[in-house]
Coordinates of C-alpha atoms in Angstrom, one line a residue:
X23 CA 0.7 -10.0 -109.3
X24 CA -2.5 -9.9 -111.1
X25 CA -5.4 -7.9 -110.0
X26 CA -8.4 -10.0 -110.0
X27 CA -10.8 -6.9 -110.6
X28 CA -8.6 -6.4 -113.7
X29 CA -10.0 -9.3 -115.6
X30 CA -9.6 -7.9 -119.1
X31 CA -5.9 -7.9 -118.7
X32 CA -5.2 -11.3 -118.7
X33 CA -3.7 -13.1 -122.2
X34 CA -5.1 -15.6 -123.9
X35 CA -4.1 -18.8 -125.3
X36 CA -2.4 -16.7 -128.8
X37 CA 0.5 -14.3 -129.7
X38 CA -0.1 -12.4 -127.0
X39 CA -3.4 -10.7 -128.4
X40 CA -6.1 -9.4 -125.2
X41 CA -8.9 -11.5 -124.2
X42 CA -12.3 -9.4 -124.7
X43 CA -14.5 -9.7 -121.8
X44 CA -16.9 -11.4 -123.8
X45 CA -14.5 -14.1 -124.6
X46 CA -13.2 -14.5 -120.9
X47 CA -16.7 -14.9 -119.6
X48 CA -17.5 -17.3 -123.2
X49 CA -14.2 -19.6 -121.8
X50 CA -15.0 -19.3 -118.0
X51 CA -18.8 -20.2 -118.7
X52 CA -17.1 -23.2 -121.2
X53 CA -13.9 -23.9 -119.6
X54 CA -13.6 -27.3 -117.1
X55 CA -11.5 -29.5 -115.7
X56 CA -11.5 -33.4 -115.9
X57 CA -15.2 -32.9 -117.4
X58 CA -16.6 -30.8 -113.9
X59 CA -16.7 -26.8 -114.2
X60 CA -15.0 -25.1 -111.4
X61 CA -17.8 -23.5 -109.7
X62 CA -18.7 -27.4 -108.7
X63 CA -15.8 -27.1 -107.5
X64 CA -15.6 -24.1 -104.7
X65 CA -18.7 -25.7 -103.2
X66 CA -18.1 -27.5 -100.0
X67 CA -15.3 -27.4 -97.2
X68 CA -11.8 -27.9 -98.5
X69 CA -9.7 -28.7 -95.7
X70 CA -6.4 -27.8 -97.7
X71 CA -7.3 -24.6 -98.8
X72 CA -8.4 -23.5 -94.7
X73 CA -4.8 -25.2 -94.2
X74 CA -3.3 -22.7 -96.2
X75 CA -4.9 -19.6 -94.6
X76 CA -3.5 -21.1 -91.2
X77 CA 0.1 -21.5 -92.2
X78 CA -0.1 -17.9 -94.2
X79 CA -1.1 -16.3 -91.3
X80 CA 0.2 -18.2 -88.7
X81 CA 2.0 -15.7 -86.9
X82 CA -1.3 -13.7 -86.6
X83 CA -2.8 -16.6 -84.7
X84 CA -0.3 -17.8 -82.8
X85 CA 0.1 -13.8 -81.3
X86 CA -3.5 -13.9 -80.9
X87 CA -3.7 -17.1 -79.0
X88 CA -1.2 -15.7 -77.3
X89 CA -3.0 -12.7 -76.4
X90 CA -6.2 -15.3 -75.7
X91 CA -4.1 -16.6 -73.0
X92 CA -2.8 -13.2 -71.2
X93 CA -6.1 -11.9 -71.2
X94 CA -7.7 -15.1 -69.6
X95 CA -5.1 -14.8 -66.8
X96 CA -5.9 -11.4 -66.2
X97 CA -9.5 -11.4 -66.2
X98 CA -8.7 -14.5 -63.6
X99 CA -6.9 -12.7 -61.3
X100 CA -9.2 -9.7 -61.7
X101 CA -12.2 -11.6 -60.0
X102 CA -12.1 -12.4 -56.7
X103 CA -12.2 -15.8 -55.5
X104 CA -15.3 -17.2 -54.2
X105 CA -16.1 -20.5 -52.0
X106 CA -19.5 -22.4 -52.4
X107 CA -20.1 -24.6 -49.2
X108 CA -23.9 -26.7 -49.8
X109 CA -25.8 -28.5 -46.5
X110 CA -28.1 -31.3 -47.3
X111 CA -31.7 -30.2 -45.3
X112 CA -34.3 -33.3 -45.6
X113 CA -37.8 -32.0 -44.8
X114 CA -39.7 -34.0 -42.9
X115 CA -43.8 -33.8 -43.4
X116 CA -45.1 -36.4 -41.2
X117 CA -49.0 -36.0 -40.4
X118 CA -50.3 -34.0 -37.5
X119 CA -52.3 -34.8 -35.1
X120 CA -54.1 -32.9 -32.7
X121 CA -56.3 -34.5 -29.2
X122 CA -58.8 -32.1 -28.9
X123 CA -61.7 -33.4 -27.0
X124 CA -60.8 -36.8 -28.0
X125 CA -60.8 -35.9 -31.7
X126 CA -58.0 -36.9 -33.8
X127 CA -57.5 -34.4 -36.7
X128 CA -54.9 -35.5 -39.3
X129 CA -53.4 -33.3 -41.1
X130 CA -52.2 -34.0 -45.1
X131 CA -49.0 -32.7 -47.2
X132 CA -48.0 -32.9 -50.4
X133 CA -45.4 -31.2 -52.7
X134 CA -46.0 -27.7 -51.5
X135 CA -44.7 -28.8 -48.3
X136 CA -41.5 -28.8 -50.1
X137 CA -41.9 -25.5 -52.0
X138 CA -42.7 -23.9 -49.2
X139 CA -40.1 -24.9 -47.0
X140 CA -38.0 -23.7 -49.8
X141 CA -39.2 -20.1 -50.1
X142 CA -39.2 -20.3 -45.9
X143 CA -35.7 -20.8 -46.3
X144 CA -35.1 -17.6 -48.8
X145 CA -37.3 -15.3 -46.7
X146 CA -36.2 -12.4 -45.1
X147 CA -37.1 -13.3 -41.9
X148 CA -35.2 -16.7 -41.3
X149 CA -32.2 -14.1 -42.9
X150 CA -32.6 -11.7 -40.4
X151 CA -32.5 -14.5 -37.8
X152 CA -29.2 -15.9 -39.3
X153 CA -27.7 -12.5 -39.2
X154 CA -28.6 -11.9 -35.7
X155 CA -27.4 -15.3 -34.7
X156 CA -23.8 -15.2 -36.2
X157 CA -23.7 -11.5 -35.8
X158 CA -22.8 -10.8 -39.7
X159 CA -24.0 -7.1 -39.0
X160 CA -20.8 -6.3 -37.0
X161 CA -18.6 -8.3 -39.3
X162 CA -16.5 -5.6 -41.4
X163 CA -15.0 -8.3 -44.4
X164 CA -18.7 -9.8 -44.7
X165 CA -20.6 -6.6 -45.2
X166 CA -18.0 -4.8 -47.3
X167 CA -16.7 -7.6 -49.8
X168 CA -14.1 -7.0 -52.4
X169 CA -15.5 -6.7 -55.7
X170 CA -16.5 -9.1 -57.9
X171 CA -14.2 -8.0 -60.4
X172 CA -11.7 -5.1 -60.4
X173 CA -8.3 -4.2 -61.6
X174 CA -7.4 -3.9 -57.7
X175 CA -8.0 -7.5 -57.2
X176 CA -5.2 -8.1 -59.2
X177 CA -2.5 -6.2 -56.4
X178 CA -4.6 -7.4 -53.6
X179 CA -3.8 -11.3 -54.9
X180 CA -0.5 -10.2 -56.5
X181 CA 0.8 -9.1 -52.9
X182 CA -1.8 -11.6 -50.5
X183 CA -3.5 -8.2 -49.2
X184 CA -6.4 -7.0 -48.4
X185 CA -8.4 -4.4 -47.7
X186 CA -9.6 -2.8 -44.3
X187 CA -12.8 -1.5 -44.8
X188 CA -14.6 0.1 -41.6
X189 CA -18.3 0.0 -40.4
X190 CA -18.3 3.4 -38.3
X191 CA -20.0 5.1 -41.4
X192 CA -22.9 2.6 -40.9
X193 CA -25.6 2.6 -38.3
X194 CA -26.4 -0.9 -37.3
X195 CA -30.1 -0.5 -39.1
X196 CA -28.0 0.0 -42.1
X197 CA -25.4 -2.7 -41.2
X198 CA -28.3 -5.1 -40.7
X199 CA -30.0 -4.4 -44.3
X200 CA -26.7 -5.1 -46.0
X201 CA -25.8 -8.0 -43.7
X202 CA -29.5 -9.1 -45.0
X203 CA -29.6 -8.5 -48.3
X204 CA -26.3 -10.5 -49.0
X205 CA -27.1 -13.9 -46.9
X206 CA -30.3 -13.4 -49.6
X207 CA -28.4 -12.7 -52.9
X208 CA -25.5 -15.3 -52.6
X209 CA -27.9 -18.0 -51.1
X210 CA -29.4 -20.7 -53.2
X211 CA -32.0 -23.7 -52.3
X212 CA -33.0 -26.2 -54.9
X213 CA -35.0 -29.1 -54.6
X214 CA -32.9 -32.5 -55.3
X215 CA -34.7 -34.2 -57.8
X216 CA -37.2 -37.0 -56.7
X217 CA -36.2 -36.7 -53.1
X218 CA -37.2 -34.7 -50.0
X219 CA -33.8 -33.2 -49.8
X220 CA -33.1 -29.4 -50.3
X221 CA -29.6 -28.2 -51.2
X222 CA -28.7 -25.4 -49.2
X223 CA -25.7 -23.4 -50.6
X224 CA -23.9 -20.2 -49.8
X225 CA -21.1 -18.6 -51.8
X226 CA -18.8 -16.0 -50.2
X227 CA -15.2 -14.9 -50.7
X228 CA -14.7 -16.1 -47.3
X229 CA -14.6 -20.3 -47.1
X230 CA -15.6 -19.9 -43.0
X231 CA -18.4 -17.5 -43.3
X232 CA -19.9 -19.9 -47.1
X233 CA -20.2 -22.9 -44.5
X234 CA -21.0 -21.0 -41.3
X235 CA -23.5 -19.3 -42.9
X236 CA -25.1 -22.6 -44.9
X237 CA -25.4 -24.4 -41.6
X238 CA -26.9 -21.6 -39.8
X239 CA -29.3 -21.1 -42.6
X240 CA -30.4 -25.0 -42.1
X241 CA -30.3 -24.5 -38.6
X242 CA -32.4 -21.6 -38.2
X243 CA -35.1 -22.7 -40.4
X244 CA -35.3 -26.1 -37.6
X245 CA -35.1 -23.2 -34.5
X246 CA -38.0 -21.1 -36.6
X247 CA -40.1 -24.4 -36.6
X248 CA -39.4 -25.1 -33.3
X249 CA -40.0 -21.9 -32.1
X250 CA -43.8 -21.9 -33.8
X251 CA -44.8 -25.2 -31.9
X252 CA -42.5 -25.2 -28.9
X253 CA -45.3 -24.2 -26.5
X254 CA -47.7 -27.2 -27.7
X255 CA -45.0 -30.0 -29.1
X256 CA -43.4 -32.8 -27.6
X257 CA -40.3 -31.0 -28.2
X258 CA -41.2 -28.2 -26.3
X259 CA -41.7 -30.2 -23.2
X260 CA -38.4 -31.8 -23.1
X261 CA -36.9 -28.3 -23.7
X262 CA -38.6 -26.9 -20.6
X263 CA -37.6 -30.2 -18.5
X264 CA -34.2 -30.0 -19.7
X265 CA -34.2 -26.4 -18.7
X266 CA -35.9 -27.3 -15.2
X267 CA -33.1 -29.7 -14.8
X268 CA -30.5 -26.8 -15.3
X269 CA -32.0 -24.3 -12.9
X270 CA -32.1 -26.8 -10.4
X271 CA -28.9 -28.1 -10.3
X272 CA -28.0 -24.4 -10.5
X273 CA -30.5 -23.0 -7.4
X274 CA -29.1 -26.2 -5.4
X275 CA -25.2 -24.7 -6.4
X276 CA -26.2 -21.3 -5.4
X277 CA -27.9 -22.2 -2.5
X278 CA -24.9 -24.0 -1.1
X279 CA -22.1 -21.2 -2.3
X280 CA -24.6 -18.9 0.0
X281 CA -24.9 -21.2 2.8
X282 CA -21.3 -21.6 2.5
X283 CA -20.5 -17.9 2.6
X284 CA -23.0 -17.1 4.8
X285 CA -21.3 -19.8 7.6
X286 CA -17.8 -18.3 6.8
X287 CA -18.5 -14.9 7.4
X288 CA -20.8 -15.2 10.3
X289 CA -23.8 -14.8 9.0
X290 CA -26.8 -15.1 10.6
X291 CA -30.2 -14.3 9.1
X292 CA -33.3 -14.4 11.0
X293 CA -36.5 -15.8 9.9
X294 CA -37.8 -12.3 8.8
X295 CA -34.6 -11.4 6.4
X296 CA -32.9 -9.5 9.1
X297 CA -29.8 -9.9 10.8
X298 CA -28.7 -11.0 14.2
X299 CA -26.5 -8.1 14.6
X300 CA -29.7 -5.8 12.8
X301 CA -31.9 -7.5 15.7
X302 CA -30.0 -6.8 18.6
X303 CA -29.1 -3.4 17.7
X304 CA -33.1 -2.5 17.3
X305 CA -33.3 -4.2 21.0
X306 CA -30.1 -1.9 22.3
X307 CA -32.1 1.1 21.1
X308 CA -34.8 0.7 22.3
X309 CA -33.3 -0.4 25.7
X310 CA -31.1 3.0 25.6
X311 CA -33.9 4.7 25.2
X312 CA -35.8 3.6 28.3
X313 CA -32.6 3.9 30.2
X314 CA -32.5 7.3 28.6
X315 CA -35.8 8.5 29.6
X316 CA -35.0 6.9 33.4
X317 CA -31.9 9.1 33.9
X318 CA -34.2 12.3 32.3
X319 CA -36.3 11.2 35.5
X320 CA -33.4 10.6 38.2
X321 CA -32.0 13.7 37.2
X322 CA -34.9 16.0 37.9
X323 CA -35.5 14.5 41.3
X324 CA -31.9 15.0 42.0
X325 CA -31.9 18.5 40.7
X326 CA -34.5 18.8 43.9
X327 CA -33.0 17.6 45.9
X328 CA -29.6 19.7 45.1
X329 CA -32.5 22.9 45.6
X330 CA -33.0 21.9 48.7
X331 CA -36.4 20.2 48.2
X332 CA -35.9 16.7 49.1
X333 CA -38.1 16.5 51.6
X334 CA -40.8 18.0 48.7
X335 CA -40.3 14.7 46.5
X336 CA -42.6 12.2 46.1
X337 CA -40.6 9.1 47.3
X338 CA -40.5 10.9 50.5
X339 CA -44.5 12.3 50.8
X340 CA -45.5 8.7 50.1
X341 CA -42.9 7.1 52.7
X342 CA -45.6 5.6 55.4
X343 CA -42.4 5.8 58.0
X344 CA -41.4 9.0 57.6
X345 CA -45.6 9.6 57.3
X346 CA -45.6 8.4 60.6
X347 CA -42.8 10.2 62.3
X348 CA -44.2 13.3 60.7
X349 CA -47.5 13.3 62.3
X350 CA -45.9 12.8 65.5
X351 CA -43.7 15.1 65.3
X352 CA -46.8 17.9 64.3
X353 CA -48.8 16.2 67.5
X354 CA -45.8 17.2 70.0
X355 CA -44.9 20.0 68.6
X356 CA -48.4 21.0 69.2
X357 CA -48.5 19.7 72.6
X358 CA -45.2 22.2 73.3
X359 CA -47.1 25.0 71.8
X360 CA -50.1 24.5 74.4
X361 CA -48.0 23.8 77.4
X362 CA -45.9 27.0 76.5
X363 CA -48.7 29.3 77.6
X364 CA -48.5 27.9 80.7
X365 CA -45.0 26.2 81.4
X366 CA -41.7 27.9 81.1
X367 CA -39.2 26.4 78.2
X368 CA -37.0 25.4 81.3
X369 CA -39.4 23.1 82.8
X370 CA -38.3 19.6 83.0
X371 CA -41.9 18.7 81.0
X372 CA -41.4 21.1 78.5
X373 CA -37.3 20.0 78.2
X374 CA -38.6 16.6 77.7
X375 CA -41.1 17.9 74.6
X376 CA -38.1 19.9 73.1
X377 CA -35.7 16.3 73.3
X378 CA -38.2 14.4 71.7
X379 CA -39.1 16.8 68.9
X380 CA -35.2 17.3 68.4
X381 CA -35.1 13.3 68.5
X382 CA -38.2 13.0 66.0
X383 CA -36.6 15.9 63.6
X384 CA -33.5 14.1 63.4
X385 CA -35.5 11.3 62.1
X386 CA -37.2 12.7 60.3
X387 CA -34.6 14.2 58.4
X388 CA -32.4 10.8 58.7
X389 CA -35.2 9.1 56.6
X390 CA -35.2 12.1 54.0
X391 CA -31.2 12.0 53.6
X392 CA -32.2 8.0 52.5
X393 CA -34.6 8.0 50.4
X394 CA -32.5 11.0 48.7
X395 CA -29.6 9.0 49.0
X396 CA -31.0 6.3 47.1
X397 CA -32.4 8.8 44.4
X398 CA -28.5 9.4 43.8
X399 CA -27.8 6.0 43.6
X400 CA -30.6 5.3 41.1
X401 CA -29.9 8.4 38.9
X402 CA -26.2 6.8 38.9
X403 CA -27.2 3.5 38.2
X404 CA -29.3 5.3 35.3
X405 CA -26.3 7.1 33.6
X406 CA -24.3 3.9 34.2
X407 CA -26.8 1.8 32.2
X408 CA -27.2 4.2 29.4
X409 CA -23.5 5.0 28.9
X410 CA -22.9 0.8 28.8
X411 CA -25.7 0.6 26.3
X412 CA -24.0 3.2 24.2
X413 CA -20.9 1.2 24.5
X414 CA -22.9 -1.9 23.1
X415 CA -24.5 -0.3 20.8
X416 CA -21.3 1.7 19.3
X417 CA -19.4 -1.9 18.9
X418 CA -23.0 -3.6 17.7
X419 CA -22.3 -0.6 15.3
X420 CA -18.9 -1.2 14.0
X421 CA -19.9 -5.0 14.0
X422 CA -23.2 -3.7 11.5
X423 CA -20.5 -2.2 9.1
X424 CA -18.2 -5.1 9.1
X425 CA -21.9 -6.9 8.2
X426 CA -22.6 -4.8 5.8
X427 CA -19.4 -5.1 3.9
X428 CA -19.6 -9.0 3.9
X429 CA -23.4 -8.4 3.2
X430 CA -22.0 -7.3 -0.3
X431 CA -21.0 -10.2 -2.0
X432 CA -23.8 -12.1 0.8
X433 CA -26.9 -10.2 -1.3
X434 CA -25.1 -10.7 -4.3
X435 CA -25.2 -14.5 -4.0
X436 CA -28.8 -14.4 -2.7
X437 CA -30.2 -12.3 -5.6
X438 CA -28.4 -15.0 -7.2
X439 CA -30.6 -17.6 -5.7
X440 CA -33.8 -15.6 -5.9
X441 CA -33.2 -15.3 -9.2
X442 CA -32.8 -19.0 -10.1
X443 CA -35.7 -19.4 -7.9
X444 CA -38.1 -17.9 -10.0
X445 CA -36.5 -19.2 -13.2
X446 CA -37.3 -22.2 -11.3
X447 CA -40.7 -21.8 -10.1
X448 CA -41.7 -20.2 -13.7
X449 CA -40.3 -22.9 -15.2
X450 CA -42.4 -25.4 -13.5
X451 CA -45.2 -23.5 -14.1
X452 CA -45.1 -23.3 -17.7
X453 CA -44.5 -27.3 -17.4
X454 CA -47.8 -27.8 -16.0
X455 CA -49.1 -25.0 -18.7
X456 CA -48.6 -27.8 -21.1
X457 CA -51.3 -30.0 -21.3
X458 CA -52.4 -33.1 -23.9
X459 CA -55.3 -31.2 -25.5
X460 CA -52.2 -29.1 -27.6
X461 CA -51.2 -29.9 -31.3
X462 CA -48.6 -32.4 -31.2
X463 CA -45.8 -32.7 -34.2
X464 CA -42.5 -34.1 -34.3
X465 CA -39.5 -32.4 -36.0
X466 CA -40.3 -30.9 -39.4
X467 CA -36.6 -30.7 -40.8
X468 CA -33.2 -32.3 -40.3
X469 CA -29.9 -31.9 -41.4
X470 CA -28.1 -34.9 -43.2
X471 CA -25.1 -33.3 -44.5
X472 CA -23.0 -30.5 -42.3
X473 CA -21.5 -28.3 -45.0
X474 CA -17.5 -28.3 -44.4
X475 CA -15.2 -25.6 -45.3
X476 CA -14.3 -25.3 -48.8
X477 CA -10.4 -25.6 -49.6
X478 CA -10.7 -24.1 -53.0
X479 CA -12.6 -21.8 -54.6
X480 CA -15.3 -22.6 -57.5
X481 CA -15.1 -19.2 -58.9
X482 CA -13.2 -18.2 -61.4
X483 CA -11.5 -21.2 -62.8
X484 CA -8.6 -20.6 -64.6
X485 CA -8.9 -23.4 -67.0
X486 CA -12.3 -22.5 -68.1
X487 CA -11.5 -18.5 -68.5
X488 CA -8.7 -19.8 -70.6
X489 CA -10.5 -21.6 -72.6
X490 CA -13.4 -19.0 -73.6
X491 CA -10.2 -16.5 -74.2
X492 CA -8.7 -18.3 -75.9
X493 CA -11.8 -19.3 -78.3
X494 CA -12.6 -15.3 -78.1
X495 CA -9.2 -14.4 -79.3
X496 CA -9.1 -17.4 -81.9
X497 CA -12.5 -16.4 -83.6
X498 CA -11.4 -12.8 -83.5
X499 CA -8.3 -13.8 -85.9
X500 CA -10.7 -15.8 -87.4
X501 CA -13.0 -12.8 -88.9
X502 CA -9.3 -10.3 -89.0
X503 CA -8.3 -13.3 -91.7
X504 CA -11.5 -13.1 -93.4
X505 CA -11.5 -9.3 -93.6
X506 CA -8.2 -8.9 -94.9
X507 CA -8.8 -11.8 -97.6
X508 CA -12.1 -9.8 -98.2
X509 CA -9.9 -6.3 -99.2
X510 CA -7.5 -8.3 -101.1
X511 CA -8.2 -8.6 -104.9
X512 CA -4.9 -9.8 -106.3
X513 CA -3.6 -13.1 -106.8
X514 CA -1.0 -14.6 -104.7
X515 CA -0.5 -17.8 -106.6
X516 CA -1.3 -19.5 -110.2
X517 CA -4.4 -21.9 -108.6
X518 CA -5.9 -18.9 -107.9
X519 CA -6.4 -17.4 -111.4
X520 CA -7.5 -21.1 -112.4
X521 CA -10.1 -20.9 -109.5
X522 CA -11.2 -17.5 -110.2
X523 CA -11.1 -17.0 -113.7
X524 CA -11.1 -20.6 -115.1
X525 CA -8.6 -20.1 -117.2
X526 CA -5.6 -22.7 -118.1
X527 CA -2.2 -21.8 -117.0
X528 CA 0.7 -22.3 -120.1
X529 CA 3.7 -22.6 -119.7

């Protein structure tokens, strides 16, 4: 071949003899073809001659493509699938009013209504609230994703695997900041052109948690409105009477499942929250203790009278018979005395004195053996009573701790209904806090579209990684064809020599 930097090398039309330089350049400078010179010529795109760099290096292109092609399916399977699930939120900006003193205020809106409602909906705060309410922080596949793009993707879709990772590592502070900052990064909101609409969408590698999480987003914004005006809004008043409704039906329920206990188990609850068996066990004590204190007394008076000192008590001093006999007895016996000095004991007078002292004596002590007698009786009557209210109160007892063990689950219900009570009672309180004088405004948002779980993923897509690797790999065998046809300086073919050189070809 001819080397196209050898230019003086080349014959000429004679026997052979060298063209001089000056010559070549004189016949290149003159020479043309069909009356145009050939530097008219190479000007433009020629179609035949880029045809001809195709075919020559065909195989170079074809292995490229090739190569286009594998490297487009890898760099797919290298980036993990993603799933974009969108919710349709129209904000509603009706105008406010607000009674106050018979004053109607109306308040305006305009397109910042919408702007705002769209930053509202990226804040950190309505993410938070999402987070909390679908509980993403304790959710080990949503705050630990598989990367975006990795080599390992490729085994974890090659063998339908993936991995475990663990949130032990993590306190939940740090659990909630990444929970947070990814329901931020991955979420978009735009504004639908010409239309009160917002698009709400969420992209995650899981298809459940993209729509779960798009709802929620829609639906916490609504609850964060709600929860700003619930206390003076229409809204808020049909929450709290829905919510009265509730605790009543659920007060009546629990009132009746205690009722209902409370009559099979026996139950009985006086008015002042104690029980039957509580009250007559109080009574039993404090009738044991009277009977108590009654034998203490019985017994000391029959202590006496085991001394010997009956006739020393005070039943028997303050007996008016025995009183009686007594101070007759003292007036004969003094009558005896007297008539001694002068009578003999053998008289018949003074044998009549002795029969009726002896008579009056035996009385006497006749009426002492009764009263002591029936000091016996009572002090047995006492320690009968006391050891039968022992007995009453011992089974009173047992029957308290059979109460007490059904009073288990019994206080357990009743908390129950104390504790609906108040929700109750509160409830209708804060009802009657609500008053016409508040600022009233309907519902500021409302969902149109629910998004639905997405089937397949929108990221990556095969056809359109092929297609940029494919033009990568193209282009690059594009500028290895130019560079190689740069370094080359020799001439593959006649047209060539007539191109570069503008010389005829003879022969």
């Amino acid at each position: 071949m001819l080397d196209r930097n050898r230019q003086h090398q080349i014959a000429g039309p004679g026997h052979g003899q060298a063209l001089s330089p000056d010559l070549y350049y004189d016949g290149a400078q003159n020479y043309s073809s069909y009356g145009r010179d050939y530097s008219e010529q190479d000007e433009g795109f020629n179609p035949l001659r880029l045809l001809f760099y195709v075919v020559q290096y065909r195989w170079l292109i074809v292995m490229m493509a090739a190569a286009g092609l594998v490297a487009g399916i890898v760099v797919t399977m290298m980036q993990t699938p993603k799933y974009l699930a969108t919710t349709q939120l129209e904000v509603l900006v009706p105008s406010a009013k607000v009674f106050q003193d018979i004053e109607v205020v109306s308040e305006s809106s305009d397109l910042r209504a919408f702007q705002t409602a769209r930053e509202k909906l990226k804040s950190r705060a309505l993410a938070q609230r999402v987070v909390f309410q679908l509980g993403l922080s304790e959710k080990p596949d949503f705050l630990f994703p598989t990367p975006n793009f990795s080599l390992s993707n490729i085994f974890y879709r090659a063998f339908g695997i993936s991995k475990s990772p663990s949130i032990e590592e993590k306190t939940p502070e740090e659990r909630e900041r990444i929970a947070i900052g990814r329901v931020m990064n991955d979420l978009t909101v735009t504004l639908v052109t010409n239309t009160s609409l917002l698009s709400i969408a969420f992209a995650d590698q899981n298809p459940k948690y993209a729509s779960d999480i798009a709802n929620q987003v829609a639906q916490s914004f609504i609850d964060q409105r709600l929860d700003q005006t619930s206390e003076t809004s229409d809204l808020a008043r049909q929450f709290i009477q829905e919510q009265v409704l509730q605790v009543k039906q659920k007060l009546q329920k629990s009132e009746e499942e205690l009722v209902a206990y409370a009559k099979d188990a026996g139950i009985t609850i006086t008015g002042d929250e104690k029980s039957l068996i509580g009250s007559n066990i109080e009574t039993l004590n404090t009738a044991l203790a009277t009977a108590i204190q009654e034998r203490l007394d019985a017994g000391r008076m029959v202590d006496q009278i085991d001394k010997g000192r009956g006739s020393s008590l005070g039943p028997v001093l303050e007996s008016e018979g025995l009183q009686k006999i007594t101070d007759k007895l003292a007036d004969l016996t003094s009558q005896y005395q007297q008539k001694l000095g002068i009578l003999k004991p053998g008289f018949p007078e003074m044998q009549q004195l002795q029969a009726q002292i002896k008579e009056l004596q035996r009385l006497y002590n006749n009426g002492v053996l009764t009263i002591t007698d029936s000091l016996r009786q009572k002090y047995q009557e006492a320690q009968n009573k006391e050891a039968d209210l022992k007995s009453k109160l011992a089974e009173m007892e047992k029957q308290q701790v059979i109460f007490n063990d059904k009073n288990i689950k019994y206080t357990i219900l009743k908390r129950e209904v104390d504790s609906n009570r108040s929700q109750y009672d509160n409830l209708i309180a804060k009802l009657n806090e609500v008053g016409v004088s508040s600022e009233l405004k309907t519902q500021s948002a409302a969902i149109v579209d629910f998004a639905t779980q997405p089937n397949n993923p929108y990221s990556p897509r095969l056809s359109i990684n092929l297609a940029v690797a494919l033009a990568l790999f193209l282009a690059l065998s594009a500028s290895i064809i130019y560079i190689i046809e740069l370094l080359n300086n020799t001439f593959t073919n006649p047209e060539q020599i007539e191109k570069e050189l503008g010389l005829a070809m003879l022969g």
